[in-house]
PDB file of C-alpha atoms in Angstrom:
ATOM      1  CA  MET A   1      78.405  81.795 117.238  1.00 39.00           C
ATOM      2  CA  LYS A   2      82.127  82.241 117.840  1.00 43.00           C
ATOM      3  CA  ARG A   3      84.569  83.741 120.296  1.00 42.00           C
ATOM      4  CA  PHE A   4      85.418  87.376 119.772  1.00 44.00           C
ATOM      5  CA  GLY A   5      87.465  89.972 121.574  1.00 45.00           C
ATOM      6  CA  ARG A   6      87.406  89.897 125.377  1.00 41.00           C
ATOM      7  CA  GLY A   7      85.956  86.388 125.412  1.00 40.00           C
ATOM      8  CA  PHE A   8      82.531  87.569 124.250  1.00 39.00           C
ATOM      9  CA  VAL A   9      80.549  85.106 122.227  1.00 40.00           C
ATOM     10  CA  LEU A  10      79.387  86.712 119.035  1.00 42.00           C
ATOM     11  CA  LYS A  11      75.760  86.571 118.151  1.00 45.00           C
ATOM     12  CA  SER A  12      74.935  86.776 114.455  1.00 61.00           C
ATOM     13  CA  HIS A  13      74.030  90.490 114.745  1.00 67.00           C
ATOM     14  CA  THR A  14      77.469  91.429 116.095  1.00 81.00           C
ATOM     15  CA  GLU A  15      79.249  89.319 113.507  1.00 85.00           C
ATOM     16  CA  GLU A  16      77.122  90.860 110.761  1.00 89.00           C
ATOM     17  CA  LYS A  17      77.937  94.336 112.063  1.00 94.00           C
ATOM     18  CA  PHE A  18      81.664  93.510 111.952  1.00 93.00           C
ATOM     19  CA  VAL A  19      81.353  92.347 108.322  1.00 96.00           C
ATOM     20  CA  GLN A  20      79.152  95.310 107.333  1.00 97.00           C
ATOM     21  CA  THR A  21      81.669  97.781 108.799  1.00 98.00           C
ATOM     22  CA  ILE A  22      84.370  96.299 106.581  1.00 97.00           C
ATOM     23  CA  LEU A  23      82.002  96.454 103.604  1.00 98.00           C
ATOM     24  CA  TYR A  24      81.259 100.117 104.330  1.00 98.00           C
ATOM     25  CA  PHE A  25      84.926 101.071 104.190  1.00 98.00           C
ATOM     26  CA  ALA A  26      85.475  98.878 101.107  1.00 98.00           C
ATOM     27  CA  HIS A  27      82.699 100.749  99.291  1.00 98.00           C
ATOM     28  CA  HIS A  28      83.565 104.258 100.495  1.00 98.00           C
ATOM     29  CA  THR A  29      87.367 104.520 100.401  1.00 97.00           C
ATOM     30  CA  GLN A  30      90.067 104.157  97.773  1.00 95.00           C
ATOM     31  CA  ALA A  31      93.196 101.986  97.943  1.00 92.00           C
ATOM     32  CA  LEU A  32      91.771  99.944 100.827  1.00 96.00           C
ATOM     33  CA  GLY A  33      94.448  97.467 101.815  1.00 94.00           C
ATOM     34  CA  LYS A  34      94.871  95.474 104.994  1.00 94.00           C
ATOM     35  CA  ILE A  35      96.772  98.143 106.954  1.00 93.00           C
ATOM     36  CA  LYS A  36      94.447 100.975 105.960  1.00 96.00           C
ATOM     37  CA  LEU A  37      91.430  98.854 106.911  1.00 97.00           C
ATOM     38  CA  PHE A  38      92.973  98.062 110.307  1.00 97.00           C
ATOM     39  CA  LYS A  39      93.542 101.777 110.929  1.00 97.00           C
ATOM     40  CA  LEU A  40      90.028 102.776 109.836  1.00 98.00           C
ATOM     41  CA  LEU A  41      88.454 100.164 112.110  1.00 98.00           C
ATOM     42  CA  PHE A  42      90.616 101.311 115.033  1.00 97.00           C
ATOM     43  CA  LEU A  43      89.681 104.960 114.496  1.00 97.00           C
ATOM     44  CA  LEU A  44      85.982 104.080 114.297  1.00 98.00           C
ATOM     45  CA  ASP A  45      85.919 101.806 117.333  1.00 97.00           C
ATOM     46  CA  PHE A  46      88.002 104.019 119.596  1.00 97.00           C
ATOM     47  CA  GLU A  47      86.215 107.238 118.646  1.00 97.00           C
ATOM     48  CA  HIS A  48      82.825 105.608 119.195  1.00 97.00           C
ATOM     49  CA  PHE A  49      84.025 104.304 122.559  1.00 97.00           C
ATOM     50  CA  ARG A  50      85.291 107.784 123.472  1.00 96.00           C
ATOM     51  CA  GLN A  51      81.816 109.152 122.825  1.00 96.00           C
ATOM     52  CA  THR A  52      79.616 106.350 124.165  1.00 96.00           C
ATOM     53  CA  GLY A  53      81.582 103.801 126.201  1.00 96.00           C
ATOM     54  CA  ARG A  54      81.322 101.024 123.619  1.00 94.00           C
ATOM     55  CA  SER A  55      82.957 100.167 120.321  1.00 95.00           C
ATOM     56  CA  VAL A  56      81.128  99.615 117.050  1.00 96.00           C
ATOM     57  CA  THR A  57      82.563  96.207 116.115  1.00 94.00           C
ATOM     58  CA  GLY A  58      83.416  94.774 119.531  1.00 90.00           C
ATOM     59  CA  MET A  59      86.889  93.850 118.312  1.00 93.00           C
ATOM     60  CA  GLU A  60      89.923  93.633 120.547  1.00 95.00           C
ATOM     61  CA  TYR A  61      92.960  95.561 119.291  1.00 97.00           C
ATOM     62  CA  ARG A  62      96.582  94.727 120.002  1.00 97.00           C
ATOM     63  CA  ALA A  63      99.654  96.963 119.893  1.00 97.00           C
ATOM     64  CA  TRP A  64     102.006  95.886 117.129  1.00 96.00           C
ATOM     65  CA  ARG A  65     104.944  97.808 115.692  1.00 93.00           C
ATOM     66  CA  MET A  66     102.911  98.834 112.632  1.00 90.00           C
ATOM     67  CA  GLY A  67     100.132 100.156 114.866  1.00 94.00           C
ATOM     68  CA  PRO A  68      96.859  98.944 116.342  1.00 97.00           C
ATOM     69  CA  VAL A  69      95.749  95.594 114.944  1.00 96.00           C
ATOM     70  CA  PRO A  70      92.251  94.074 115.250  1.00 96.00           C
ATOM     71  CA  ALA A  71      93.015  90.615 116.622  1.00 91.00           C
ATOM     72  CA  GLU A  72      89.966  88.823 115.159  1.00 89.00           C
ATOM     73  CA  LEU A  73      90.520  90.187 111.668  1.00 93.00           C
ATOM     74  CA  VAL A  74      94.229  89.258 111.701  1.00 92.00           C
ATOM     75  CA  GLN A  75      93.240  85.692 112.579  1.00 90.00           C
ATOM     76  CA  GLN A  76      90.796  85.594 109.672  1.00 90.00           C
ATOM     77  CA  TRP A  77      92.839  87.462 107.065  1.00 92.00           C
ATOM     78  CA  ASP A  78      94.367  84.445 105.296  1.00 88.00           C
ATOM     79  CA  GLN A  79      91.483  82.081 106.036  1.00 90.00           C
ATOM     80  CA  PRO A  80      88.295  84.127 106.449  1.00 91.00           C
ATOM     81  CA  ASP A  81      85.178  82.517 107.863  1.00 92.00           C
ATOM     82  CA  ASP A  82      82.152  82.040 105.624  1.00 93.00           C
ATOM     83  CA  ALA A  83      80.548  85.401 106.462  1.00 93.00           C
ATOM     84  CA  LEU A  84      83.684  87.398 105.671  1.00 94.00           C
ATOM     85  CA  ARG A  85      84.579  85.327 102.604  1.00 94.00           C
ATOM     86  CA  SER A  86      81.142  85.926 101.096  1.00 96.00           C
ATOM     87  CA  ALA A  87      81.357  89.683 101.761  1.00 96.00           C
ATOM     88  CA  ILE A  88      84.845  90.598 100.560  1.00 96.00           C
ATOM     89  CA  LYS A  89      87.602  89.339  98.344  1.00 95.00           C
ATOM     90  CA  ILE A  90      91.245  90.007  99.159  1.00 94.00           C
ATOM     91  CA  VAL A  91      93.166  90.672  95.962  1.00 94.00           C
ATOM     92  CA  PRO A  92      96.965  90.967  96.028  1.00 92.00           C
ATOM     93  CA  GLU A  93      98.136  93.837  93.834  1.00 90.00           C
ATOM     94  CA  GLN A  94     101.622  95.119  93.125  1.00 87.00           C
ATOM     95  CA  ILE A  95     102.185  98.799  93.898  1.00 83.00           C
ATOM     96  CA  ILE A  96     105.550  99.790  92.399  1.00 85.00           C
ATOM     97  CA  ASN A  97     107.930  97.921  94.762  1.00 85.00           C
ATOM     98  CA  TYR A  98     105.550  96.268  97.255  1.00 83.00           C
ATOM     99  CA  TRP A  99     102.371  94.192  97.371  1.00 86.00           C
ATOM    100  CA  ARG A 100      99.102  95.318  98.929  1.00 86.00           C
ATOM    101  CA  ASP A 101      96.164  93.083  99.834  1.00 91.00           C
ATOM    102  CA  ARG A 102      93.307  95.124  98.355  1.00 93.00           C
ATOM    103  CA  VAL A 103      89.853  94.638  99.901  1.00 96.00           C
ATOM    104  CA  VAL A 104      87.170  94.269  97.229  1.00 97.00           C
ATOM    105  CA  PRO A 105      83.501  94.256  98.292  1.00 98.00           C
ATOM    106  CA  LEU A 106      81.369  91.390  96.984  1.00 98.00           C
ATOM    107  CA  GLN A 107      78.081  92.572  98.519  1.00 97.00           C
ATOM    108  CA  PRO A 108      76.323  95.901  98.979  1.00 97.00           C
ATOM    109  CA  PHE A 109      76.565  97.588 102.374  1.00 98.00           C
ATOM    110  CA  ASP A 110      73.537  97.120 104.684  1.00 96.00           C
ATOM    111  CA  ALA A 111      73.026 100.057 107.089  1.00 97.00           C
ATOM    112  CA  ARG A 112      70.224  98.509 109.159  1.00 95.00           C
ATOM    113  CA  HIS A 113      72.651  97.209 111.825  1.00 92.00           C
ATOM    114  CA  PHE A 114      73.957 100.668 112.729  1.00 97.00           C
ATOM    115  CA  SER A 115      72.792 103.584 114.833  1.00 97.00           C
ATOM    116  CA  LYS A 116      72.707 107.117 113.416  1.00 97.00           C
ATOM    117  CA  ARG A 117      75.823 107.980 115.449  1.00 97.00           C
ATOM    118  CA  GLU A 118      77.692 104.951 114.106  1.00 98.00           C
ATOM    119  CA  MET A 119      76.734 105.866 110.546  1.00 98.00           C
ATOM    120  CA  ARG A 120      77.848 109.487 111.032  1.00 98.00           C
ATOM    121  CA  LEU A 121      81.195 108.344 112.387  1.00 98.00           C
ATOM    122  CA  MET A 122      81.760 105.852 109.564  1.00 98.00           C
ATOM    123  CA  GLU A 123      80.829 108.500 106.998  1.00 98.00           C
ATOM    124  CA  SER A 124      83.121 111.065 108.609  1.00 98.00           C
ATOM    125  CA  ILE A 125      86.109 108.724 108.865  1.00 98.00           C
ATOM    126  CA  ALA A 126      85.625 107.348 105.344  1.00 98.00           C
ATOM    127  CA  SER A 127      85.333 110.868 103.964  1.00 98.00           C
ATOM    128  CA  GLU A 128      88.416 112.125 105.788  1.00 97.00           C
ATOM    129  CA  TYR A 129      90.606 109.186 104.721  1.00 97.00           C
ATOM    130  CA  ARG A 130      88.915 108.320 101.425  1.00 97.00           C
ATOM    131  CA  ASP A 131      92.022 108.850  99.270  1.00 96.00           C
ATOM    132  CA  THR A 132      94.675 108.556 101.989  1.00 94.00           C
ATOM    133  CA  LEU A 133      97.111 105.656 101.850  1.00 90.00           C
ATOM    134  CA  SER A 134      97.857 103.784 105.074  1.00 89.00           C
ATOM    135  CA  GLU A 135     101.205 105.575 105.442  1.00 88.00           C
ATOM    136  CA  GLY A 136      99.321 108.875 105.632  1.00 91.00           C
ATOM    137  CA  MET A 137      97.334 107.605 108.620  1.00 93.00           C
ATOM    138  CA  ILE A 138     100.307 106.667 110.807  1.00 90.00           C
ATOM    139  CA  ASP A 139     100.447 110.015 112.601  1.00 90.00           C
ATOM    140  CA  VAL A 140      96.805 109.614 113.607  1.00 91.00           C
ATOM    141  CA  THR A 141      96.876 106.018 114.847  1.00 93.00           C
ATOM    142  CA  HIS A 142     100.353 106.399 116.411  1.00 91.00           C
ATOM    143  CA  ALA A 143      99.595 109.758 118.051  1.00 90.00           C
ATOM    144  CA  GLU A 144     101.689 110.632 121.071  1.00 86.00           C
ATOM    145  CA  ASN A 145      99.620 109.971 124.190  1.00 87.00           C
ATOM    146  CA  GLY A 146      97.104 108.069 122.061  1.00 93.00           C
ATOM    147  CA  ALA A 147      95.796 104.611 122.973  1.00 96.00           C
ATOM    148  CA  TRP A 148      98.304 102.726 120.780  1.00 97.00           C
ATOM    149  CA  CYS A 149     101.276 104.806 121.993  1.00 95.00           C
ATOM    150  CA  LYS A 150     100.326 104.349 125.660  1.00 95.00           C
ATOM    151  CA  THR A 151     100.139 100.594 125.143  1.00 97.00           C
ATOM    152  CA  TRP A 152     103.117 100.175 122.780  1.00 96.00           C
ATOM    153  CA  ARG A 153     105.572 102.051 125.055  1.00 95.00           C
ATOM    154  CA  GLU A 154     108.566 101.824 122.702  1.00 93.00           C
ATOM    155  CA  GLY A 155     107.936  98.111 122.165  1.00 94.00           C
ATOM    156  CA  GLU A 156     107.481  97.063 125.810  1.00 96.00           C
ATOM    157  CA  GLY A 157     103.764  96.597 125.147  1.00 96.00           C
ATOM    158  CA  ASN A 158     104.196  94.553 121.967  1.00 96.00           C
ATOM    159  CA  ASP A 159     101.091  92.418 121.338  1.00 97.00           C
ATOM    160  CA  GLN A 160      99.298  93.720 124.435  1.00 97.00           C
ATOM    161  CA  VAL A 161      95.586  94.486 124.283  1.00 97.00           C
ATOM    162  CA  ILE A 162      94.886  98.198 123.808  1.00 98.00           C
ATOM    163  CA  ASP A 163      92.437  99.225 126.520  1.00 97.00           C
ATOM    164  CA  TYR A 164      89.519 101.143 125.043  1.00 96.00           C
ATOM    165  CA  ARG A 165      89.486 103.389 128.108  1.00 95.00           C
ATOM    166  CA  LEU A 166      92.742 104.921 126.842  1.00 96.00           C
ATOM    167  CA  ALA A 167      90.633 106.653 124.169  1.00 94.00           C
ATOM    168  CA  ILE A 168      89.263 109.014 126.819  1.00 94.00           C
ATOM    169  CA  SER A 169      91.652 111.685 128.030  1.00 91.00           C
ATOM    170  CA  ALA A 170      92.027 112.080 131.789  1.00 90.00           C
ATOM    171  CA  ASP A 171      90.674 115.625 131.624  1.00 92.00           C
ATOM    172  CA  ALA A 172      87.660 114.884 129.388  1.00 91.00           C
ATOM    173  CA  PRO A 173      84.605 116.523 130.997  1.00 93.00           C
ATOM    174  CA  ASP A 174      82.403 113.496 130.289  1.00 94.00           C
ATOM    175  CA  ARG A 175      85.009 110.855 131.238  1.00 93.00           C
ATOM    176  CA  ASP A 176      83.143 109.530 134.288  1.00 92.00           C
ATOM    177  CA  ALA A 177      79.834 109.275 132.422  1.00 92.00           C
ATOM    178  CA  VAL A 178      81.412 107.465 129.457  1.00 92.00           C
ATOM    179  CA  LEU A 179      83.272 105.048 131.734  1.00 90.00           C
ATOM    180  CA  ALA A 180      80.045 104.381 133.649  1.00 91.00           C
ATOM    181  CA  SER A 181      78.332 103.610 130.340  1.00 90.00           C
ATOM    182  CA  ALA A 182      81.212 101.319 129.387  1.00 91.00           C
ATOM    183  CA  ALA A 183      80.912  99.422 132.680  1.00 90.00           C
ATOM    184  CA  LEU A 184      77.163  99.048 132.213  1.00 90.00           C
ATOM    185  CA  TYR A 185      77.611  97.780 128.649  1.00 85.00           C
ATOM    186  CA  GLU A 186      80.312  95.308 129.704  1.00 85.00           C
ATOM    187  CA  GLY A 187      78.033  94.068 132.491  1.00 85.00           C
ATOM    188  CA  LEU A 188      75.156  93.547 130.071  1.00 82.00           C
ATOM    189  CA  ALA A 189      77.424  91.775 127.582  1.00 76.00           C
ATOM    190  CA  ALA A 190      78.780  89.499 130.322  1.00 77.00           C
ATOM    191  CA  ALA A 191      75.246  88.677 131.489  1.00 80.00           C
ATOM    192  CA  ARG A 192      74.249  87.679 127.941  1.00 74.00           C
ATOM    193  CA  THR A 193      77.097  85.166 127.700  1.00 70.00           C
ATOM    194  CA  HIS A 194      76.141  83.311 130.880  1.00 66.00           C
TER     195      HIS A 194
END
């Protein structure tokens, strides 16, 4: 077990889900580098939270200039733990005048850790951004009034945690129900760690 996100202690299932999500995108998208992976994970987690009140991976995201960054994955990028190292290989490759850290899957994807909704969202996001380079995703992850933008605030929020609740617009008809679900989930997660 290890620390993850908001102080949660990861159980092996959650850690496996985190690794399997990365494997899914590595198998189902092209030109998957570090920045594109970060953006795909952010889109998945925040959209799932918007719909259900919980993220898929449980990761905490921070507002950096380049966009939303999954804190746990940044910490592991240069020195991945055993689970991540056995699942993917990070291969530096030169693209004209810059270098990209390409994510290469070393294992097949295992869907048994995911709900039908989570699978549909991963499939949808992977399909939509399959051939898109990270630069083509900036408008989506940096959207005005989006979660990153509300946290970043022209640099004032640099390195601050992006609150998942910012994924739900103030006028969303199901806002109260989703936030109630989020509170219940957080309560259950907190109870499990005690």
